[in-house]
Amino acid sequence: MSVARSRVLDLMKVQCRIFSSTFNPDRTRTGNKILRERLKGPSIAAYYPRRVATFKDLKNLYPDLETWDDDEEDRLEHISFLKARGKGAPKKKRTGNESKKIFSGKKKKAPAPQPS
């Protein structure tokens, strides 16, 4: 004795309405399980300490105030030493044509090995 599919679907609809669950007779993946979960963003944001003001923030707020950032000065000094030795970062290209001019030369071919 089997029950008609339409009767089973009607029963499932009523069951879902009573227990406030999602009616999904085709069992397609809807992501409802993930959407019902508690949001993680606020707890993750509360885990990390609040950001404090930096020298850069103070300089932006008060441009006329003279500030001294030791770390930034050390970084700039290090970069100037590297550039003096020729080890600094290369210049950025401004246009596509400019980069083609730099590398327009032909590549040198490696000498063929001598038969011995």
Coordinates of C-alpha atoms in Angstrom, one line a residue:
M1 CA 0.0 0.0 0.0
S2 CA 1.8 3.1 -1.2
V3 CA 0.9 6.7 -0.7
A4 CA 0.6 9.1 -3.7
R5 CA 3.6 11.5 -4.1
S6 CA 1.3 14.6 -4.0
R7 CA 0.0 13.5 -0.5
V8 CA 3.6 13.1 0.7
L9 CA 4.5 16.5 -0.6
D10 CA 1.5 18.1 1.0
L11 CA 2.5 16.4 4.3
M12 CA 6.1 17.7 3.9
K13 CA 4.8 21.3 3.3
V14 CA 2.7 21.2 6.5
Q15 CA 5.6 19.7 8.4
C16 CA 7.9 22.5 7.2
R17 CA 5.4 25.2 8.1
I18 CA 5.0 23.8 11.6
F19 CA 8.7 23.3 12.4
S20 CA 9.7 26.5 10.4
S21 CA 12.1 24.7 8.1
T22 CA 12.6 25.2 4.4
F23 CA 10.4 23.2 2.0
N24 CA 12.8 21.7 -0.6
P25 CA 11.3 18.6 -2.2
D26 CA 13.9 18.4 -5.0
R27 CA 16.7 18.5 -2.4
T28 CA 18.6 21.1 -4.3
R29 CA 21.5 22.8 -2.6
T30 CA 20.3 26.2 -1.4
G31 CA 22.9 27.3 1.2
N32 CA 20.1 27.6 3.8
K33 CA 22.2 25.9 6.4
I34 CA 25.0 28.5 6.1
L35 CA 22.5 31.4 6.0
R36 CA 20.9 30.3 9.2
E37 CA 24.2 30.4 11.1
R38 CA 25.2 33.2 13.3
L39 CA 27.3 35.9 11.6
K40 CA 31.1 35.7 12.3
G41 CA 32.1 39.2 11.4
P42 CA 31.4 41.0 14.7
S43 CA 33.2 38.3 16.8
I44 CA 36.2 38.3 14.5
A45 CA 36.4 42.1 14.5
A46 CA 36.2 42.1 18.4
Y47 CA 39.1 39.7 18.6
Y48 CA 41.6 42.1 17.2
P49 CA 42.5 45.2 19.3
R50 CA 41.3 48.6 18.0
R51 CA 43.7 50.5 15.8
V52 CA 45.5 53.3 17.5
A53 CA 46.6 56.6 15.9
T54 CA 49.9 56.5 14.0
F55 CA 52.3 59.3 13.1
K56 CA 50.9 59.3 9.6
D57 CA 47.4 59.9 10.9
L58 CA 48.6 62.8 13.1
K59 CA 50.5 64.3 10.2
N60 CA 47.3 64.1 8.1
L61 CA 45.1 65.6 10.8
Y62 CA 47.6 68.4 11.7
P63 CA 49.8 69.2 8.7
D64 CA 51.3 72.3 10.4
L65 CA 52.4 70.3 13.4
E66 CA 56.0 69.1 13.0
T67 CA 56.3 65.3 13.8
W68 CA 59.2 63.0 13.7
D69 CA 58.7 59.3 12.8
D70 CA 61.9 57.4 13.5
D71 CA 60.8 54.3 11.6
E72 CA 59.9 56.2 8.5
E73 CA 63.2 58.1 8.6
D74 CA 65.1 54.9 9.0
R75 CA 63.3 53.4 6.0
L76 CA 64.0 56.5 3.8
E77 CA 67.7 56.5 4.9
H78 CA 68.0 52.8 4.0
I79 CA 66.4 53.4 0.6
S80 CA 68.8 56.3 -0.1
F81 CA 71.8 54.0 0.7
L82 CA 70.5 51.3 -1.6
K83 CA 70.0 53.8 -4.4
A84 CA 73.6 55.2 -3.9
R85 CA 74.9 51.7 -4.5
G86 CA 72.7 51.2 -7.5
K87 CA 70.6 48.5 -5.7
G88 CA 67.3 50.5 -5.4
A89 CA 64.0 49.6 -7.0
P90 CA 63.8 50.2 -10.8
K91 CA 61.8 53.2 -12.1
K92 CA 58.2 52.5 -12.9
K93 CA 57.2 52.6 -16.5
R94 CA 54.8 55.4 -17.4
T95 CA 53.6 54.2 -20.8
G96 CA 53.7 51.0 -22.9
N97 CA 55.9 52.6 -25.5
E98 CA 58.5 53.7 -22.9
S99 CA 59.0 50.1 -21.7
K100 CA 59.4 49.0 -25.3
K101 CA 62.2 51.5 -25.9
I102 CA 64.2 50.2 -23.0
F103 CA 64.1 46.5 -24.1
S104 CA 64.2 47.1 -27.9
G105 CA 67.7 45.7 -28.3
K106 CA 68.3 42.2 -29.8
K107 CA 69.2 39.4 -27.4
K108 CA 72.7 38.0 -27.7
K109 CA 72.9 34.4 -28.9
A110 CA 74.9 32.0 -26.9
P111 CA 78.0 30.8 -28.8
A112 CA 77.7 27.4 -30.3
P113 CA 79.6 24.6 -28.6
Q114 CA 82.9 23.7 -30.3
P115 CA 83.1 20.2 -31.5
S116 CA 86.0 18.4 -30.0

